[in-house]
mmCIF file of C-alpha atoms and ligand atoms in Angstrom:
data_model
loop_
_atom_site.group_PDB
_atom_site.id
_atom_site.type_symbol
_atom_site.label_atom_id
_atom_site.label_comp_id
_atom_site.label_asym_id
_atom_site.label_seq_id
_atom_site.Cartn_x
_atom_site.Cartn_y
_atom_site.Cartn_z
ATOM 1 C CA MET L 74 -17.818 -35.444 -15.577
ATOM 2 C CA THR L 75 -18.664 -35.293 -12.070
ATOM 3 C CA THR L 76 -20.375 -37.976 -10.982
ATOM 4 C CA GLN L 77 -23.887 -38.360 -9.303
ATOM 5 C CA GLN L 78 -21.789 -39.270 -6.017
ATOM 6 C CA ARG L 79 -19.724 -36.585 -5.940
ATOM 7 C CA THR L 80 -22.528 -33.628 -6.988
ATOM 8 C CA ALA L 81 -24.736 -34.870 -3.991
ATOM 9 C CA GLU L 82 -21.369 -35.443 -1.558
ATOM 10 C CA VAL L 83 -20.130 -31.601 -2.478
ATOM 11 C CA LEU L 84 -23.550 -29.951 -2.782
ATOM 12 C CA GLY L 85 -24.762 -31.468 0.458
ATOM 13 C CA ASP L 86 -21.478 -30.207 2.348
ATOM 14 C CA ILE L 87 -21.708 -26.639 1.234
ATOM 15 C CA PHE L 88 -24.808 -26.550 1.901
ATOM 16 C CA ALA L 89 -25.066 -28.209 5.339
ATOM 17 C CA ALA L 90 -22.181 -25.743 6.394
ATOM 18 C CA VAL L 91 -24.070 -22.244 4.804
ATOM 19 C CA ASN L 92 -27.093 -24.058 7.086
ATOM 20 C CA GLU L 93 -24.899 -24.280 10.529
ATOM 21 C CA ARG L 94 -23.113 -20.853 10.118
ATOM 22 C CA ILE L 95 -27.250 -19.845 9.399
ATOM 23 C CA VAL L 96 -27.772 -20.892 12.425
ATOM 24 C CA LYS L 97 -24.698 -19.860 14.227
ATOM 25 C CA HIS L 98 -25.172 -15.984 13.220
ATOM 26 C CA SER L 99 -29.062 -16.498 14.144
ATOM 27 C CA VAL L 100 -29.870 -14.806 10.747
ATOM 28 C CA THR L 101 -33.304 -13.217 10.312
ATOM 29 C CA TYR L 102 -36.211 -13.408 7.947
ATOM 30 C CA GLU L 103 -35.353 -10.025 6.990
ATOM 31 C CA GLU L 104 -31.630 -11.023 6.329
ATOM 32 C CA TYR L 105 -32.838 -13.729 4.535
ATOM 33 C CA GLN L 106 -35.119 -11.624 2.285
ATOM 34 C CA SER L 107 -32.429 -8.861 1.893
ATOM 35 C CA ALA L 108 -29.565 -12.124 0.664
ATOM 36 C CA LYS L 109 -32.434 -13.308 -1.902
ATOM 37 C CA ASP L 110 -33.211 -9.878 -3.272
ATOM 38 C CA TRP L 111 -29.291 -8.812 -3.411
ATOM 39 C CA LEU L 112 -28.627 -12.657 -5.336
ATOM 40 C CA ILE L 113 -31.736 -11.775 -7.636
ATOM 41 C CA ARG L 114 -29.439 -8.328 -8.403
ATOM 42 C CA ILE L 115 -26.660 -10.036 -8.655
ATOM 43 C CA GLY L 116 -27.706 -11.997 -11.837
ATOM 44 C CA GLU L 117 -29.765 -8.469 -13.241
ATOM 45 C CA ALA L 118 -26.444 -7.043 -13.526
ATOM 46 C CA GLY L 119 -24.419 -9.567 -14.752
ATOM 47 C CA GLU L 120 -22.056 -9.317 -12.042
ATOM 48 C CA TRP L 121 -22.095 -13.251 -11.564
ATOM 49 C CA PRO L 122 -19.060 -13.983 -12.890
ATOM 50 C CA LEU L 123 -17.231 -10.795 -10.979
ATOM 51 C CA PHE L 124 -18.594 -11.660 -7.884
ATOM 52 C CA LEU L 125 -17.606 -15.305 -7.455
ATOM 53 C CA ASP L 126 -13.837 -14.530 -9.146
ATOM 54 C CA VAL L 127 -13.199 -12.367 -6.059
ATOM 55 C CA PHE L 128 -14.480 -14.190 -3.414
ATOM 56 C CA PHE L 129 -14.003 -17.687 -4.233
ATOM 57 C CA GLU L 130 -11.766 -18.219 -7.851
ATOM 58 C CA HIS L 131 -8.605 -18.073 -5.504
ATOM 59 C CA THR L 132 -9.638 -21.377 -3.099
ATOM 60 C CA VAL L 133 -10.262 -23.230 -6.535
ATOM 61 C CA GLU L 134 -6.646 -21.944 -8.338
ATOM 62 C CA ASN L 135 -5.042 -22.514 -5.193
ATOM 63 C CA LEU L 136 -6.124 -26.393 -5.428
ATOM 64 C CA ALA L 137 -5.815 -26.256 -8.736
ATOM 65 C CA SER L 138 -1.670 -25.029 -8.268
ATOM 66 C CA GLN L 139 -1.080 -27.675 -5.815
ATOM 67 C CA ARG L 140 -1.206 -29.970 -8.829
ATOM 68 C CA ARG L 141 1.717 -27.846 -11.080
ATOM 69 C CA SER L 142 4.786 -28.757 -10.474
ATOM 70 C CA GLY L 143 5.800 -25.397 -12.448
ATOM 71 C CA SER L 144 5.417 -21.687 -12.481
ATOM 72 C CA THR L 145 2.062 -21.354 -9.906
ATOM 73 C CA GLY L 146 -0.907 -20.281 -11.162
ATOM 74 C CA CYS L 147 -3.353 -16.999 -10.293
ATOM 75 C CA ILE L 148 -7.034 -16.502 -10.794
ATOM 76 C CA GLU L 149 -8.058 -15.418 -13.963
ATOM 77 C CA GLY L 150 -10.860 -13.190 -12.884
ATOM 78 C CA PRO L 151 -13.980 -11.526 -15.128
ATOM 79 C CA TYR L 152 -12.251 -10.237 -18.214
ATOM 80 C CA TYR L 153 -10.198 -12.355 -20.249
ATOM 81 C CA VAL L 154 -11.018 -12.197 -24.153
ATOM 82 C CA PRO L 155 -10.388 -14.536 -26.517
ATOM 83 C CA GLY L 156 -8.979 -14.108 -29.867
ATOM 84 C CA ALA L 157 -6.450 -11.557 -28.748
ATOM 85 C CA ARG L 158 -4.329 -10.089 -31.500
ATOM 86 C CA GLN L 159 -1.390 -12.263 -32.255
ATOM 87 C CA LEU L 160 1.641 -10.717 -32.601
ATOM 88 C CA ASP L 161 5.797 -11.702 -32.479
ATOM 89 C CA SER L 162 8.143 -10.768 -29.748
ATOM 90 C CA PRO L 163 9.288 -7.827 -29.371
ATOM 91 C CA CYS L 164 6.453 -6.195 -29.256
ATOM 92 C CA THR L 165 4.665 -3.355 -28.041
ATOM 93 C CA LEU L 166 0.683 -4.015 -26.900
ATOM 94 C CA PRO L 167 -2.119 -2.411 -29.422
ATOM 95 C CA GLN L 168 -3.003 0.746 -27.417
ATOM 96 C CA ARG L 169 -4.216 4.549 -28.111
ATOM 97 C CA PRO L 170 -1.738 6.933 -29.548
ATOM 98 C CA ASP L 171 -2.282 8.808 -26.472
ATOM 99 C CA GLU L 172 -2.374 5.450 -23.886
ATOM 100 C CA PRO L 173 -1.749 7.277 -20.243
ATOM 101 C CA GLY L 174 0.672 6.020 -18.237
ATOM 102 C CA GLU L 175 4.092 4.892 -17.250
ATOM 103 C CA LYS L 176 6.277 2.817 -20.285
ATOM 104 C CA LEU L 177 6.787 -1.108 -18.806
ATOM 105 C CA VAL L 178 8.916 -3.211 -20.601
ATOM 106 C CA PHE L 179 8.012 -6.912 -19.148
ATOM 107 C CA SER L 180 10.129 -9.748 -20.277
ATOM 108 C CA GLY L 181 11.229 -13.112 -19.813
ATOM 109 C CA THR L 182 11.438 -16.494 -21.091
ATOM 110 C CA VAL L 183 9.104 -19.657 -21.356
ATOM 111 C CA ARG L 184 10.361 -22.964 -20.665
ATOM 112 C CA ASP L 185 9.711 -26.502 -19.542
ATOM 113 C CA LEU L 186 10.339 -28.174 -16.342
ATOM 114 C CA ASP L 187 13.620 -28.843 -17.126
ATOM 115 C CA GLY L 188 14.402 -25.294 -17.898
ATOM 116 C CA THR L 189 14.552 -25.652 -22.152
ATOM 117 C CA PRO L 190 13.280 -22.782 -23.744
ATOM 118 C CA LEU L 191 9.763 -22.995 -25.471
ATOM 119 C CA PRO L 192 10.339 -21.162 -28.765
ATOM 120 C CA GLY L 193 6.408 -20.447 -30.884
ATOM 121 C CA SER L 194 5.103 -20.490 -27.296
ATOM 122 C CA ILE L 195 1.688 -18.382 -26.787
ATOM 123 C CA VAL L 196 1.853 -15.479 -23.841
ATOM 124 C CA ASP L 197 -1.711 -14.098 -24.232
ATOM 125 C CA ILE L 198 -1.635 -11.299 -22.006
ATOM 126 C CA TRP L 199 -4.512 -8.739 -21.010
ATOM 127 C CA GLN L 200 -3.915 -5.850 -18.451
ATOM 128 C CA ALA L 201 -6.454 -2.718 -17.457
ATOM 129 C CA ASP L 202 -4.717 0.513 -18.243
ATOM 130 C CA ALA L 203 -3.186 3.516 -16.224
ATOM 131 C CA TYR L 204 -7.111 4.173 -14.662
ATOM 132 C CA GLY L 205 -7.588 0.145 -13.830
ATOM 133 C CA TYR L 206 -9.753 0.055 -16.620
ATOM 134 C CA TYR L 207 -10.041 -3.043 -18.780
ATOM 135 C CA SER L 208 -10.911 -3.118 -22.570
ATOM 136 C CA HIS L 209 -13.994 -4.631 -23.730
ATOM 137 C CA PHE L 210 -15.525 -4.303 -19.863
ATOM 138 C CA HIS L 211 -15.206 -0.794 -19.550
ATOM 139 C CA PRO L 212 -15.976 2.022 -21.689
ATOM 140 C CA ASP L 213 -12.832 3.732 -22.360
ATOM 141 C CA PRO L 214 -10.301 1.553 -23.475
ATOM 142 C CA PRO L 215 -11.235 0.712 -27.470
ATOM 143 C CA ASP L 216 -11.934 -3.539 -27.917
ATOM 144 C CA GLY L 217 -8.732 -5.032 -27.748
ATOM 145 C CA ASN L 218 -6.692 -2.438 -26.242
ATOM 146 C CA LEU L 219 -3.685 -3.974 -23.978
ATOM 147 C CA ARG L 220 -4.385 -7.730 -25.310
ATOM 148 C CA ALA L 221 -2.333 -9.708 -27.392
ATOM 149 C CA ASN L 222 -1.314 -13.231 -27.860
ATOM 150 C CA VAL L 223 2.588 -12.556 -27.905
ATOM 151 C CA ARG L 224 4.463 -15.596 -29.251
ATOM 152 C CA THR L 225 8.164 -16.010 -28.177
ATOM 153 C CA ASP L 226 11.209 -15.992 -30.513
ATOM 154 C CA GLU L 227 13.262 -18.447 -31.573
ATOM 155 C CA HIS L 228 15.207 -18.329 -28.007
ATOM 156 C CA GLY L 229 11.158 -18.695 -26.150
ATOM 157 C CA ARG L 230 11.758 -14.871 -25.066
ATOM 158 C CA PHE L 231 9.022 -12.434 -24.923
ATOM 159 C CA GLU L 232 9.464 -8.735 -24.456
ATOM 160 C CA ILE L 233 5.847 -6.887 -24.223
ATOM 161 C CA THR L 234 6.171 -2.753 -24.625
ATOM 162 C CA THR L 235 3.376 -1.886 -22.608
ATOM 163 C CA VAL L 236 2.767 0.009 -19.696
ATOM 164 C CA LEU L 237 1.915 0.103 -16.037
ATOM 165 C CA PRO L 238 -1.828 -0.991 -14.729
ATOM 166 C CA ALA L 239 -3.117 0.951 -11.739
ATOM 167 C CA PRO L 240 -4.839 -0.721 -9.217
ATOM 168 C CA TYR L 241 -8.202 -2.436 -9.712
ATOM 169 C CA GLU L 242 -11.119 -0.918 -8.185
ATOM 170 C CA ILE L 243 -13.969 -3.381 -8.275
ATOM 171 C CA PRO L 244 -17.251 -0.788 -9.311
ATOM 172 C CA LYS L 245 -18.997 0.422 -6.458
ATOM 173 C CA GLU L 246 -22.540 1.259 -8.558
ATOM 174 C CA GLY L 247 -23.559 -2.834 -8.770
ATOM 175 C CA PRO L 248 -24.316 -5.233 -6.024
ATOM 176 C CA THR L 249 -20.717 -6.770 -5.472
ATOM 177 C CA GLY L 250 -19.556 -3.112 -4.745
ATOM 178 C CA ALA L 251 -22.979 -2.569 -2.624
ATOM 179 C CA MET L 252 -22.063 -5.509 -0.563
ATOM 180 C CA ILE L 253 -18.253 -4.594 -0.046
ATOM 181 C CA ILE L 254 -19.931 -1.381 1.055
ATOM 182 C CA ALA L 255 -22.476 -2.404 3.872
ATOM 183 C CA ALA L 256 -19.726 -4.891 4.777
ATOM 184 C CA GLY L 257 -16.984 -1.661 5.498
ATOM 185 C CA TRP L 258 -14.600 -3.115 3.499
ATOM 186 C CA HIS L 259 -12.105 -1.800 0.293
ATOM 187 C CA HIS L 260 -12.672 -2.335 -3.364
ATOM 188 C CA TRP L 261 -9.213 -3.027 -4.840
ATOM 189 C CA ARG L 262 -6.876 -4.944 -6.361
ATOM 190 C CA PRO L 263 -3.424 -4.201 -6.369
ATOM 191 C CA ALA L 264 -2.155 -3.571 -10.015
ATOM 192 C CA HIS L 265 -1.427 -6.839 -11.879
ATOM 193 C CA LEU L 266 -0.695 -8.047 -15.328
ATOM 194 C CA HIS L 267 -2.724 -11.541 -17.100
ATOM 195 C CA MET L 268 -1.875 -14.285 -18.661
ATOM 196 C CA MET L 269 -2.508 -17.439 -19.988
ATOM 197 C CA VAL L 270 0.507 -19.289 -21.410
ATOM 198 C CA ARG L 271 -0.015 -22.156 -24.004
ATOM 199 C CA ALA L 272 2.756 -24.180 -26.005
ATOM 200 C CA PRO L 273 2.593 -27.357 -27.614
ATOM 201 C CA GLY L 274 2.461 -30.655 -24.938
ATOM 202 C CA LYS L 275 1.665 -28.336 -22.447
ATOM 203 C CA ARG L 276 -0.490 -27.637 -19.347
ATOM 204 C CA PRO L 277 -1.456 -24.194 -20.006
ATOM 205 C CA LEU L 278 -0.704 -22.056 -17.570
ATOM 206 C CA THR L 279 -3.384 -19.453 -16.161
ATOM 207 C CA SER L 280 -1.266 -16.413 -13.737
ATOM 208 C CA GLN L 281 -1.240 -13.190 -12.648
ATOM 209 C CA LEU L 282 2.014 -11.094 -12.268
ATOM 210 C CA PHE L 283 2.100 -8.127 -9.235
ATOM 211 C CA PHE L 284 4.837 -4.993 -8.819
ATOM 212 C CA ALA L 285 6.838 -4.717 -5.508
ATOM 213 C CA GLY L 286 6.046 -1.726 -3.288
ATOM 214 C CA GLY L 287 2.174 -1.429 -5.050
ATOM 215 C CA ASN L 288 -0.840 -1.017 -2.942
ATOM 216 C CA TYR L 289 -2.744 -3.790 -1.772
ATOM 217 C CA LEU L 290 -0.703 -6.431 -2.119
ATOM 218 C CA ASP L 291 -0.786 -7.575 1.545
ATOM 219 C CA ASP L 292 -4.797 -7.195 1.155
ATOM 220 C CA ASP L 293 -6.409 -8.109 -2.126
ATOM 221 C CA VAL L 294 -10.123 -7.781 -1.831
ATOM 222 C CA ALA L 295 -9.905 -11.441 -4.705
ATOM 223 C CA GLY L 296 -7.158 -12.820 -1.853
ATOM 224 C CA ALA L 297 -5.039 -13.677 -5.353
ATOM 225 C CA VAL L 298 -1.622 -12.457 -4.452
ATOM 226 C CA LYS L 299 1.011 -15.106 -4.155
ATOM 227 C CA PRO L 300 4.939 -13.544 -2.918
ATOM 228 C CA GLU L 301 6.329 -15.674 -5.637
ATOM 229 C CA LEU L 302 3.745 -13.876 -8.381
ATOM 230 C CA ILE L 303 5.501 -9.931 -6.952
ATOM 231 C CA LEU L 304 7.677 -8.768 -9.724
ATOM 232 C CA ARG L 305 10.558 -6.309 -8.950
ATOM 233 C CA LEU L 306 10.368 -2.971 -10.806
ATOM 234 C CA ASP L 307 13.632 -1.831 -12.344
ATOM 235 C CA ARG L 308 13.589 2.356 -13.131
ATOM 236 C CA LEU L 309 15.551 2.414 -15.794
ATOM 237 C CA ASP L 310 15.055 5.948 -16.984
ATOM 238 C CA GLY L 311 17.721 9.304 -15.063
ATOM 239 C CA GLN L 312 20.324 5.687 -13.019
ATOM 240 C CA ASP L 313 22.681 7.752 -13.875
ATOM 241 C CA GLY L 314 21.537 11.273 -13.171
ATOM 242 C CA GLN L 315 23.753 12.408 -15.957
ATOM 243 C CA ASP L 316 20.531 13.869 -17.824
ATOM 244 C CA GLY L 317 19.218 16.205 -15.120
ATOM 245 C CA GLN L 318 16.307 17.480 -17.346
ATOM 246 C CA ASP L 319 13.353 15.540 -16.416
ATOM 247 C CA GLY L 320 11.538 14.670 -19.610
ATOM 248 C CA GLN L 321 13.886 15.637 -21.683
ATOM 249 C CA ASP L 322 15.180 12.177 -23.113
ATOM 250 C CA GLY L 323 11.381 10.384 -23.649
ATOM 251 C CA LEU L 324 12.043 8.089 -20.777
ATOM 252 C CA ASP L 325 10.816 9.232 -18.301
ATOM 253 C CA GLY L 326 8.487 6.631 -16.189
ATOM 254 C CA HIS L 327 10.085 3.514 -18.059
ATOM 255 C CA TYR L 328 10.106 0.357 -16.178
ATOM 256 C CA ALA L 329 11.278 -2.912 -16.577
ATOM 257 C CA ALA L 330 10.036 -5.892 -14.543
ATOM 258 C CA GLY L 331 11.138 -9.715 -15.941
ATOM 259 C CA TYR L 332 9.543 -13.085 -15.198
ATOM 260 C CA ASP L 333 10.211 -17.107 -16.804
ATOM 261 C CA PHE L 334 7.347 -19.090 -17.335
ATOM 262 C CA ARG L 335 7.587 -22.789 -16.206
ATOM 263 C CA LEU L 336 5.027 -24.734 -18.067
ATOM 264 C CA ASP L 337 4.351 -28.491 -17.386
ATOM 265 C CA PRO L 338 3.592 -31.024 -19.379
ATOM 266 C CA VAL L 339 0.033 -31.873 -20.266
HETATM 267 C C1 DHB D 101 -11.756 -9.192 -10.734
HETATM 268 C C2 DHB D 101 -11.285 -8.362 -11.262
HETATM 269 C C3 DHB D 101 -10.052 -8.546 -11.758
HETATM 270 O O1 DHB D 101 -9.069 -7.707 -12.328
HETATM 271 C C4 DHB D 101 -9.410 -9.777 -11.491
HETATM 272 O O2 DHB D 101 -7.908 -9.791 -12.162
HETATM 273 C C5 DHB D 101 -9.771 -10.770 -10.961
HETATM 274 C C6 DHB D 101 -10.965 -10.240 -10.324
HETATM 275 C C7 DHB D 101 -13.333 -9.023 -10.654
HETATM 276 O O3 DHB D 101 -14.032 -8.029 -10.189
HETATM 277 O O4 DHB D 101 -13.874 -9.661 -10.325
HETATM 278 FE FE1 FE D 102 -7.405 -8.228 -13.339
#
């Protein structure tokens, strides 16, 4: 638990910093009032998780990752839902019969710090669909869509068939989106997969993986991209140029990406 001393130190310091910046920018009463109204609207719109996770979580996460030796982590963001369906690897993420998007096979191994594979570990994965929408939070995808707890096989391997997510755009209608417009910033995060990786006796790892060549990798509104989390996307279809007939082999837009997770001990 945080002690009273630390609470006073940290909060006192943050408040002093905010007050200094108010002076630095000669903030007016009108600006103070509109900031206050805006903060109230953030609460009314239920956007505290979204706002905080975009603008501040990355700093807390970077500090937490410095305390790990295994794979680096990444922000959780506001869209995790516990209790997703349990599947054994290899598997296909729950999806609509006509799930839009290009097929992606995401595979790898979960290991400990020595490199020993961890059979029966869990890759709890969630992602946006090919329009950038998350199930449970956006109207379209049904509950559970593109979410699962995937159990690694006897070699600690996972192979998850899914679709490539699209970049995610912070909703423009809400107060967070309105603030971004007011500041002339953009609303985008690069396309990403989210995961929590768990194994008995290991520290859970919350991370995200991004795709090389995608948009907004250098300009994530949430400031969460790390170079070591950017995956190469291998295109598996049409490589030999033999089939010629686009769309005839059912493999159009078939990609593969790989990543090995290394978990710290508890
Ligand atoms: C937000 C959304 C995400 O998909 C994410 O990964 C991080 C943050 C957000 O809207 O706050
Ligand atoms: Fe996300």
